[in-house]
PDB file of C-alpha atoms in Angstrom:
ATOM      1  CA  UNK A  23      60.219  58.560-188.612  1.00 39.00           C
ATOM      2  CA  UNK A  24      58.891  60.199-185.424  1.00 42.00           C
ATOM      3  CA  UNK A  25      55.650  61.589-186.957  1.00 41.00           C
ATOM      4  CA  UNK A  26      53.377  58.520-186.709  1.00 39.00           C
ATOM      5  CA  UNK A  27      53.768  58.066-182.942  1.00 39.00           C
ATOM      6  CA  UNK A  28      53.061  61.782-182.401  1.00 40.00           C
ATOM      7  CA  UNK A  29      49.971  61.589-184.569  1.00 42.00           C
ATOM      8  CA  UNK A  30      48.806  58.503-182.753  1.00 45.00           C
ATOM      9  CA  UNK A  31      49.337  60.243-179.432  1.00 68.00           C
ATOM     10  CA  UNK A  32      47.431  63.293-180.617  1.00 73.00           C
ATOM     11  CA  UNK A  33      44.522  61.243-181.954  1.00 79.00           C
ATOM     12  CA  UNK A  34      44.406  59.242-178.733  1.00 78.00           C
ATOM     13  CA  UNK A  35      44.290  62.474-176.752  1.00 81.00           C
ATOM     14  CA  UNK A  36      41.407  63.730-178.917  1.00 84.00           C
ATOM     15  CA  UNK A  37      39.496  60.463-178.453  1.00 85.00           C
ATOM     16  CA  UNK A  38      40.059  60.499-174.696  1.00 83.00           C
ATOM     17  CA  UNK A  39      38.929  64.120-174.494  1.00 84.00           C
ATOM     18  CA  UNK A  40      35.731  63.327-176.422  1.00 85.00           C
ATOM     19  CA  UNK A  41      35.019  60.380-174.120  1.00 84.00           C
ATOM     20  CA  UNK A  42      35.397  62.647-171.094  1.00 85.00           C
ATOM     21  CA  UNK A  43      33.227  65.286-172.761  1.00 86.00           C
ATOM     22  CA  UNK A  44      30.487  62.696-173.273  1.00 87.00           C
ATOM     23  CA  UNK A  45      30.807  61.586-169.644  1.00 83.00           C
ATOM     24  CA  UNK A  46      30.339  65.142-168.394  1.00 80.00           C
ATOM     25  CA  UNK A  47      27.416  65.844-170.731  1.00 83.00           C
ATOM     26  CA  UNK A  48      25.634  62.694-169.565  1.00 84.00           C
ATOM     27  CA  UNK A  49      26.224  63.770-165.968  1.00 78.00           C
ATOM     28  CA  UNK A  50      24.678  67.164-166.687  1.00 77.00           C
ATOM     29  CA  UNK A  51      21.538  65.580-168.170  1.00 77.00           C
ATOM     30  CA  UNK A  52      21.154  63.465-165.048  1.00 76.00           C
ATOM     31  CA  UNK A  53      21.310  66.568-162.848  1.00 73.00           C
ATOM     32  CA  UNK A  54      18.974  68.944-164.745  1.00 73.00           C
ATOM     33  CA  UNK A  55      19.019  71.523-161.983  1.00 73.00           C
ATOM     34  CA  UNK A  56      22.581  72.387-163.029  1.00 70.00           C
ATOM     35  CA  UNK A  57      21.342  73.476-166.446  1.00 71.00           C
ATOM     36  CA  UNK A  58      18.203  75.088-165.006  1.00 77.00           C
ATOM     37  CA  UNK A  59      20.071  77.301-162.553  1.00 74.00           C
ATOM     38  CA  UNK A  60      22.565  78.226-165.283  1.00 72.00           C
ATOM     39  CA  UNK A  61      19.609  79.489-167.349  1.00 76.00           C
ATOM     40  CA  UNK A  62      17.814  81.365-164.577  1.00 81.00           C
ATOM     41  CA  UNK A  63      20.692  83.614-163.503  1.00 78.00           C
ATOM     42  CA  UNK A  64      21.354  85.367-166.847  1.00 80.00           C
ATOM     43  CA  UNK A  65      17.615  85.790-167.465  1.00 82.00           C
ATOM     44  CA  UNK A  66      17.357  87.539-164.084  1.00 83.00           C
ATOM     45  CA  UNK A  67      20.233  89.849-165.021  1.00 80.00           C
ATOM     46  CA  UNK A  68      18.540  90.750-168.318  1.00 82.00           C
ATOM     47  CA  UNK A  69      15.255  91.600-166.633  1.00 80.00           C
ATOM     48  CA  UNK A  70      16.893  93.466-163.754  1.00 80.00           C
ATOM     49  CA  UNK A  71      19.210  95.640-165.841  1.00 76.00           C
ATOM     50  CA  UNK A  72      16.804  96.146-168.742  1.00 76.00           C
ATOM     51  CA  UNK A  73      13.805  97.225-166.687  1.00 76.00           C
ATOM     52  CA  UNK A  74      15.216  98.440-163.365  1.00 74.00           C
ATOM     53  CA  UNK A  75      18.207 100.429-164.673  1.00 70.00           C
ATOM     54  CA  UNK A  76      17.213 100.812-168.317  1.00 65.00           C
ATOM     55  CA  UNK A  77      15.685 104.257-167.969  1.00 60.00           C
ATOM     56  CA  UNK A  78      18.277 105.755-165.637  1.00 65.00           C
ATOM     57  CA  UNK A  79      21.613 104.988-167.326  1.00 67.00           C
ATOM     58  CA  UNK A  80      22.790 107.184-170.162  1.00 65.00           C
ATOM     59  CA  UNK A  81      24.215 105.715-173.363  1.00 70.00           C
ATOM     60  CA  UNK A  82      25.176 107.851-176.345  1.00 63.00           C
ATOM     61  CA  UNK A  83      23.715 110.980-174.760  1.00 63.00           C
ATOM     62  CA  UNK A  84      20.272 109.461-174.141  1.00 64.00           C
ATOM     63  CA  UNK A  85      18.558 107.599-171.326  1.00 63.00           C
ATOM     64  CA  UNK A  86      16.227 105.770-173.713  1.00 74.00           C
ATOM     65  CA  UNK A  87      15.447 102.287-172.313  1.00 73.00           C
ATOM     66  CA  UNK A  88      15.510 100.820-175.837  1.00 79.00           C
ATOM     67  CA  UNK A  89      18.992 102.180-176.523  1.00 83.00           C
ATOM     68  CA  UNK A  90      20.285 100.883-173.191  1.00 83.00           C
ATOM     69  CA  UNK A  91      18.827  97.404-173.757  1.00 84.00           C
ATOM     70  CA  UNK A  92      20.687  97.125-177.055  1.00 87.00           C
ATOM     71  CA  UNK A  93      23.844  98.428-175.373  1.00 88.00           C
ATOM     72  CA  UNK A  94      23.375  96.035-172.456  1.00 87.00           C
ATOM     73  CA  UNK A  95      22.983  92.688-174.165  1.00 90.00           C
ATOM     74  CA  UNK A  96      26.586  92.243-175.323  1.00 92.00           C
ATOM     75  CA  UNK A  97      27.645  92.672-171.697  1.00 91.00           C
ATOM     76  CA  UNK A  98      25.053  90.180-170.457  1.00 91.00           C
ATOM     77  CA  UNK A  99      26.101  87.619-173.080  1.00 93.00           C
ATOM     78  CA  UNK A 100      29.757  88.016-172.070  1.00 94.00           C
ATOM     79  CA  UNK A 101      28.926  87.818-168.368  1.00 91.00           C
ATOM     80  CA  UNK A 102      26.944  84.636-168.957  1.00 90.00           C
ATOM     81  CA  UNK A 103      29.750  82.789-170.742  1.00 92.00           C
ATOM     82  CA  UNK A 104      32.363  83.841-168.190  1.00 91.00           C
ATOM     83  CA  UNK A 105      30.278  82.959-165.127  1.00 85.00           C
ATOM     84  CA  UNK A 106      30.342  79.339-166.339  1.00 78.00           C
ATOM     85  CA  UNK A 107      33.907  79.388-164.979  1.00 81.00           C
ATOM     86  CA  UNK A 108      32.630  78.704-161.464  1.00 78.00           C
ATOM     87  CA  UNK A 109      30.833  75.565-162.638  1.00 75.00           C
ATOM     88  CA  UNK A 110      33.950  74.240-164.332  1.00 77.00           C
ATOM     89  CA  UNK A 111      36.033  74.741-161.222  1.00 81.00           C
ATOM     90  CA  UNK A 112      33.423  73.193-158.923  1.00 79.00           C
ATOM     91  CA  UNK A 113      33.005  70.142-161.168  1.00 78.00           C
ATOM     92  CA  UNK A 114      36.727  69.440-161.264  1.00 80.00           C
ATOM     93  CA  UNK A 115      37.070  70.027-157.529  1.00 80.00           C
ATOM     94  CA  UNK A 116      34.214  67.581-156.922  1.00 79.00           C
ATOM     95  CA  UNK A 117      35.903  64.902-159.038  1.00 74.00           C
ATOM     96  CA  UNK A 118      39.111  65.449-157.090  1.00 74.00           C
ATOM     97  CA  UNK A 119      37.275  65.341-153.759  1.00 70.00           C
ATOM     98  CA  UNK A 120      35.456  62.084-154.590  1.00 72.00           C
ATOM     99  CA  UNK A 121      38.579  60.361-155.845  1.00 69.00           C
ATOM    100  CA  UNK A 122      37.361  60.056-159.433  1.00 68.00           C
ATOM    101  CA  UNK A 123      40.540  61.648-160.709  1.00 68.00           C
ATOM    102  CA  UNK A 124      42.547  58.839-159.126  1.00 67.00           C
ATOM    103  CA  UNK A 125      40.411  56.334-161.024  1.00 72.00           C
ATOM    104  CA  UNK A 126      40.909  58.224-164.277  1.00 71.00           C
ATOM    105  CA  UNK A 127      44.633  58.240-163.597  1.00 68.00           C
ATOM    106  CA  UNK A 128      44.675  54.453-163.424  1.00 67.00           C
ATOM    107  CA  UNK A 129      43.278  54.261-166.968  1.00 71.00           C
ATOM    108  CA  UNK A 130      45.475  54.397-170.099  1.00 72.00           C
ATOM    109  CA  UNK A 131      44.331  57.860-171.127  1.00 75.00           C
ATOM    110  CA  UNK A 132      45.907  61.225-171.878  1.00 74.00           C
ATOM    111  CA  UNK A 133      46.462  63.270-168.734  1.00 71.00           C
ATOM    112  CA  UNK A 134      44.949  66.448-170.211  1.00 78.00           C
ATOM    113  CA  UNK A 135      41.800  64.643-171.409  1.00 83.00           C
ATOM    114  CA  UNK A 136      40.036  64.908-168.031  1.00 83.00           C
ATOM    115  CA  UNK A 137      40.339  68.696-168.026  1.00 86.00           C
ATOM    116  CA  UNK A 138      39.708  69.147-171.747  1.00 88.00           C
ATOM    117  CA  UNK A 139      36.588  66.989-171.567  1.00 87.00           C
ATOM    118  CA  UNK A 140      35.253  69.051-168.682  1.00 86.00           C
ATOM    119  CA  UNK A 141      35.877  72.413-170.359  1.00 89.00           C
ATOM    120  CA  UNK A 142      34.331  71.289-173.661  1.00 90.00           C
ATOM    121  CA  UNK A 143      31.234  69.972-171.857  1.00 88.00           C
ATOM    122  CA  UNK A 144      30.914  73.307-170.063  1.00 88.00           C
ATOM    123  CA  UNK A 145      31.233  75.045-173.423  1.00 90.00           C
ATOM    124  CA  UNK A 146      28.304  73.013-174.795  1.00 90.00           C
ATOM    125  CA  UNK A 147      26.186  73.922-171.775  1.00 87.00           C
ATOM    126  CA  UNK A 148      27.161  77.574-172.137  1.00 90.00           C
ATOM    127  CA  UNK A 149      26.166  77.550-175.806  1.00 91.00           C
ATOM    128  CA  UNK A 150      22.713  76.219-174.895  1.00 89.00           C
ATOM    129  CA  UNK A 151      22.375  78.936-172.256  1.00 88.00           C
ATOM    130  CA  UNK A 152      23.271  81.610-174.802  1.00 91.00           C
ATOM    131  CA  UNK A 153      20.611  80.302-177.203  1.00 91.00           C
ATOM    132  CA  UNK A 154      17.941  80.678-174.513  1.00 88.00           C
ATOM    133  CA  UNK A 155      19.316  84.103-173.570  1.00 90.00           C
ATOM    134  CA  UNK A 156      19.072  85.285-177.175  1.00 92.00           C
ATOM    135  CA  UNK A 157      15.356  84.480-177.159  1.00 90.00           C
ATOM    136  CA  UNK A 158      14.879  86.449-173.926  1.00 89.00           C
ATOM    137  CA  UNK A 159      16.928  89.350-175.318  1.00 90.00           C
ATOM    138  CA  UNK A 160      14.756  89.541-178.427  1.00 90.00           C
ATOM    139  CA  UNK A 161      11.647  89.573-176.236  1.00 88.00           C
ATOM    140  CA  UNK A 162      12.915  92.609-174.268  1.00 86.00           C
ATOM    141  CA  UNK A 163      13.747  94.512-177.445  1.00 86.00           C
ATOM    142  CA  UNK A 164      17.322  93.615-178.398  1.00 90.00           C
ATOM    143  CA  UNK A 165      18.096  93.460-182.124  1.00 90.00           C
ATOM    144  CA  UNK A 166      21.113  92.879-184.382  1.00 92.00           C
ATOM    145  CA  UNK A 167      21.756  95.408-187.137  1.00 91.00           C
ATOM    146  CA  UNK A 168      24.803  94.134-189.036  1.00 91.00           C
ATOM    147  CA  UNK A 169      23.445  90.867-190.406  1.00 91.00           C
ATOM    148  CA  UNK A 170      23.528  87.253-189.307  1.00 93.00           C
ATOM    149  CA  UNK A 171      27.131  86.389-190.378  1.00 94.00           C
ATOM    150  CA  UNK A 172      28.645  89.118-188.180  1.00 95.00           C
ATOM    151  CA  UNK A 173      26.317  88.174-185.321  1.00 95.00           C
ATOM    152  CA  UNK A 174      27.511  84.561-185.569  1.00 96.00           C
ATOM    153  CA  UNK A 175      31.081  85.878-185.440  1.00 96.00           C
ATOM    154  CA  UNK A 176      30.213  87.759-182.248  1.00 96.00           C
ATOM    155  CA  UNK A 177      28.796  84.618-180.648  1.00 96.00           C
ATOM    156  CA  UNK A 178      31.908  82.689-181.689  1.00 96.00           C
ATOM    157  CA  UNK A 179      34.065  85.268-179.883  1.00 96.00           C
ATOM    158  CA  UNK A 180      31.829  84.978-176.822  1.00 96.00           C
ATOM    159  CA  UNK A 181      32.110  81.195-176.699  1.00 95.00           C
ATOM    160  CA  UNK A 182      35.874  81.416-177.192  1.00 96.00           C
ATOM    161  CA  UNK A 183      36.067  83.827-174.243  1.00 96.00           C
ATOM    162  CA  UNK A 184      33.938  81.477-172.145  1.00 94.00           C
ATOM    163  CA  UNK A 185      36.148  78.526-173.065  1.00 94.00           C
ATOM    164  CA  UNK A 186      39.256  80.528-172.167  1.00 95.00           C
ATOM    165  CA  UNK A 187      37.857  81.481-168.772  1.00 94.00           C
ATOM    166  CA  UNK A 188      36.826  77.876-168.092  1.00 92.00           C
ATOM    167  CA  UNK A 189      40.532  76.983-168.017  1.00 93.00           C
ATOM    168  CA  UNK A 190      40.980  79.553-165.253  1.00 92.00           C
ATOM    169  CA  UNK A 191      38.158  77.766-163.454  1.00 90.00           C
ATOM    170  CA  UNK A 192      39.886  74.436-164.029  1.00 89.00           C
ATOM    171  CA  UNK A 193      43.055  75.722-162.375  1.00 90.00           C
ATOM    172  CA  UNK A 194      41.049  77.018-159.417  1.00 90.00           C
ATOM    173  CA  UNK A 195      39.246  73.671-159.091  1.00 86.00           C
ATOM    174  CA  UNK A 196      42.562  71.860-158.970  1.00 86.00           C
ATOM    175  CA  UNK A 197      43.993  74.265-156.405  1.00 87.00           C
ATOM    176  CA  UNK A 198      41.325  74.041-153.693  1.00 83.00           C
ATOM    177  CA  UNK A 199      40.159  71.217-151.445  1.00 77.00           C
ATOM    178  CA  UNK A 200      36.366  71.333-151.791  1.00 81.00           C
ATOM    179  CA  UNK A 201      33.748  72.119-154.480  1.00 78.00           C
ATOM    180  CA  UNK A 202      32.360  74.888-152.238  1.00 80.00           C
ATOM    181  CA  UNK A 203      35.730  76.606-152.176  1.00 82.00           C
ATOM    182  CA  UNK A 204      35.995  76.228-155.958  1.00 81.00           C
ATOM    183  CA  UNK A 205      32.603  77.880-156.438  1.00 78.00           C
ATOM    184  CA  UNK A 206      33.525  80.803-154.180  1.00 80.00           C
ATOM    185  CA  UNK A 207      36.987  81.114-155.695  1.00 80.00           C
ATOM    186  CA  UNK A 208      35.538  80.914-159.185  1.00 77.00           C
ATOM    187  CA  UNK A 209      33.153  83.824-158.609  1.00 82.00           C
ATOM    188  CA  UNK A 210      35.038  86.226-156.368  1.00 87.00           C
ATOM    189  CA  UNK A 211      37.460  87.374-159.072  1.00 90.00           C
ATOM    190  CA  UNK A 212      34.788  87.446-161.782  1.00 90.00           C
ATOM    191  CA  UNK A 213      32.849  90.307-160.212  1.00 89.00           C
ATOM    192  CA  UNK A 214      35.611  92.924-160.588  1.00 91.00           C
ATOM    193  CA  UNK A 215      36.457  91.564-164.059  1.00 93.00           C
ATOM    194  CA  UNK A 216      32.871  91.931-165.271  1.00 92.00           C
ATOM    195  CA  UNK A 217      31.922  95.142-163.483  1.00 91.00           C
ATOM    196  CA  UNK A 218      35.174  97.099-163.979  1.00 93.00           C
ATOM    197  CA  UNK A 219      34.503  97.018-167.676  1.00 92.00           C
ATOM    198  CA  UNK A 220      32.295  98.509-170.368  1.00 91.00           C
ATOM    199  CA  UNK A 221      29.635  95.810-169.965  1.00 89.00           C
ATOM    200  CA  UNK A 222      26.964  97.783-168.119  1.00 87.00           C
ATOM    201  CA  UNK A 223      28.111 101.395-168.322  1.00 85.00           C
ATOM    202  CA  UNK A 224      30.302 103.435-170.649  1.00 86.00           C
ATOM    203  CA  UNK A 225      33.870 103.019-169.355  1.00 86.00           C
ATOM    204  CA  UNK A 226      34.411 106.764-169.986  1.00 85.00           C
ATOM    205  CA  UNK A 227      32.102 107.414-167.013  1.00 85.00           C
ATOM    206  CA  UNK A 228      34.345 105.470-164.624  1.00 87.00           C
ATOM    207  CA  UNK A 229      36.877 107.281-162.400  1.00 90.00           C
ATOM    208  CA  UNK A 230      39.978 108.260-164.347  1.00 86.00           C
ATOM    209  CA  UNK A 231      42.252 105.690-162.694  1.00 91.00           C
ATOM    210  CA  UNK A 232      39.796 102.879-163.453  1.00 92.00           C
ATOM    211  CA  UNK A 233      39.332 103.676-167.137  1.00 93.00           C
ATOM    212  CA  UNK A 234      42.626 102.131-168.379  1.00 93.00           C
ATOM    213  CA  UNK A 235      41.908  98.995-166.337  1.00 94.00           C
ATOM    214  CA  UNK A 236      38.463  98.692-167.908  1.00 94.00           C
ATOM    215  CA  UNK A 237      39.743  99.401-171.415  1.00 94.00           C
ATOM    216  CA  UNK A 238      42.520  96.783-171.235  1.00 95.00           C
ATOM    217  CA  UNK A 239      40.269  94.238-169.572  1.00 95.00           C
ATOM    218  CA  UNK A 240      39.910  91.149-171.850  1.00 95.00           C
ATOM    219  CA  UNK A 241      36.234  91.084-170.935  1.00 96.00           C
ATOM    220  CA  UNK A 242      35.772  94.668-172.209  1.00 95.00           C
ATOM    221  CA  UNK A 243      37.428  93.830-175.533  1.00 95.00           C
ATOM    222  CA  UNK A 244      34.980  90.979-176.135  1.00 96.00           C
ATOM    223  CA  UNK A 245      31.992  93.114-175.166  1.00 95.00           C
ATOM    224  CA  UNK A 246      33.062  95.945-177.464  1.00 95.00           C
ATOM    225  CA  UNK A 247      33.751  93.498-180.316  1.00 96.00           C
ATOM    226  CA  UNK A 248      30.260  92.043-179.953  1.00 96.00           C
ATOM    227  CA  UNK A 249      28.633  95.468-179.966  1.00 94.00           C
ATOM    228  CA  UNK A 250      30.411  96.312-183.200  1.00 94.00           C
ATOM    229  CA  UNK A 251      29.494  93.000-184.824  1.00 95.00           C
ATOM    230  CA  UNK A 252      25.887  93.196-183.593  1.00 95.00           C
ATOM    231  CA  UNK A 253      25.613  96.837-184.683  1.00 92.00           C
ATOM    232  CA  UNK A 254      24.551  97.865-181.169  1.00 89.00           C
ATOM    233  CA  UNK A 255      25.389 101.164-179.408  1.00 80.00           C
ATOM    234  CA  UNK A 256      28.982 101.228-178.177  1.00 79.00           C
ATOM    235  CA  UNK A 257      31.048 103.140-175.660  1.00 80.00           C
ATOM    236  CA  UNK A 258      32.673 106.538-176.132  1.00 80.00           C
ATOM    237  CA  UNK A 259      35.732 106.629-178.436  1.00 81.00           C
ATOM    238  CA  UNK A 260      38.974 105.643-176.717  1.00 86.00           C
ATOM    239  CA  UNK A 261      42.634 105.697-177.731  1.00 89.00           C
ATOM    240  CA  UNK A 262      43.300 102.353-176.006  1.00 92.00           C
ATOM    241  CA  UNK A 263      44.361  99.713-178.551  1.00 95.00           C
ATOM    242  CA  UNK A 264      41.837  97.063-177.396  1.00 94.00           C
ATOM    243  CA  UNK A 265      38.994  99.546-177.885  1.00 93.00           C
ATOM    244  CA  UNK A 266      40.307 100.577-181.300  1.00 93.00           C
ATOM    245  CA  UNK A 267      40.684  96.937-182.444  1.00 95.00           C
ATOM    246  CA  UNK A 268      38.295  95.017-180.193  1.00 95.00           C
ATOM    247  CA  UNK A 269      37.788  91.979-182.449  1.00 96.00           C
ATOM    248  CA  UNK A 270      41.511  91.308-182.678  1.00 97.00           C
ATOM    249  CA  UNK A 271      42.001  92.137-179.007  1.00 97.00           C
ATOM    250  CA  UNK A 272      39.247  89.711-177.985  1.00 96.00           C
ATOM    251  CA  UNK A 273      40.699  86.952-180.138  1.00 97.00           C
ATOM    252  CA  UNK A 274      44.267  87.496-178.910  1.00 97.00           C
ATOM    253  CA  UNK A 275      43.278  87.714-175.245  1.00 97.00           C
ATOM    254  CA  UNK A 276      41.212  84.513-175.436  1.00 96.00           C
ATOM    255  CA  UNK A 277      43.936  82.510-177.190  1.00 97.00           C
ATOM    256  CA  UNK A 278      46.609  83.706-174.742  1.00 97.00           C
ATOM    257  CA  UNK A 279      44.416  82.819-171.740  1.00 96.00           C
ATOM    258  CA  UNK A 280      43.740  79.337-173.163  1.00 95.00           C
ATOM    259  CA  UNK A 281      47.417  78.639-173.826  1.00 96.00           C
ATOM    260  CA  UNK A 282      48.619  79.904-170.444  1.00 96.00           C
ATOM    261  CA  UNK A 283      45.946  78.428-168.208  1.00 94.00           C
ATOM    262  CA  UNK A 284      45.677  75.120-170.038  1.00 92.00           C
ATOM    263  CA  UNK A 285      49.407  74.644-169.532  1.00 92.00           C
ATOM    264  CA  UNK A 286      49.162  75.604-165.846  1.00 93.00           C
ATOM    265  CA  UNK A 287      46.072  73.424-165.315  1.00 90.00           C
ATOM    266  CA  UNK A 288      47.573  70.318-166.912  1.00 87.00           C
ATOM    267  CA  UNK A 289      50.790  70.789-164.951  1.00 88.00           C
ATOM    268  CA  UNK A 290      48.792  71.210-161.739  1.00 86.00           C
ATOM    269  CA  UNK A 291      46.741  68.113-162.586  1.00 82.00           C
ATOM    270  CA  UNK A 292      49.874  66.035-163.099  1.00 78.00           C
ATOM    271  CA  UNK A 293      51.423  67.195-159.827  1.00 77.00           C
ATOM    272  CA  UNK A 294      48.154  66.661-157.930  1.00 65.00           C
ATOM    273  CA  UNK A 295      47.889  63.072-159.152  1.00 53.00           C
ATOM    274  CA  UNK A 296      51.572  62.208-159.041  1.00 51.00           C
TER     275      UNK A 296
END
């Protein structure tokens, strides 16, 4: 007897989330510089790492620039999807600062729809950025070697990681007072997460005390999973479980992050608008 109301509530939540997603996508099209700057940054990273460091960093016993570029791209893809976190946090903080959240609260809509709509819209923007980045990667010499289906699986893991991290950004956006603080807070923790990892160098070359941190880093698991699925050069063998089973580790980490930070974000949203 209780199923129909639950279903109705769930469907209403989905509809509200899609409405908020559309609202955020329209907003992005009206401010094209948001999309433009999101595209420029990862392209700069590709060019900088591929051509500035490409001949000086050793991968698989060689300093070949071509080998490093293929090693590099999984890390750049992962960095790109996770750096969208700052945009998610800043957008939510801006809505809070301008009082839009109070207006949304006055409407008969699901409480979590505002946050879900924002994170889904950011996911769409991130996917478009990745498409452009793939073109740039191919131009600098990156190739996939395990077929298109596995490559699509790698990109799915990347987008799932980006979506998971956007919920961390949502929580940050709800916890600060200004969009500027959300942008700073959304980036400051991302730098150690992305650089204490296997994204740009073999984690075996890190100091001994840093290696376990890098190997159990959710970011590292996604990067390693993508390298395996792309058929690109990987890091040195490791006994750490995430490096032995990176696809499963990436999937598990992303799902856990989504569940935990969505719950915390929605609870924070309710208390902030109570």
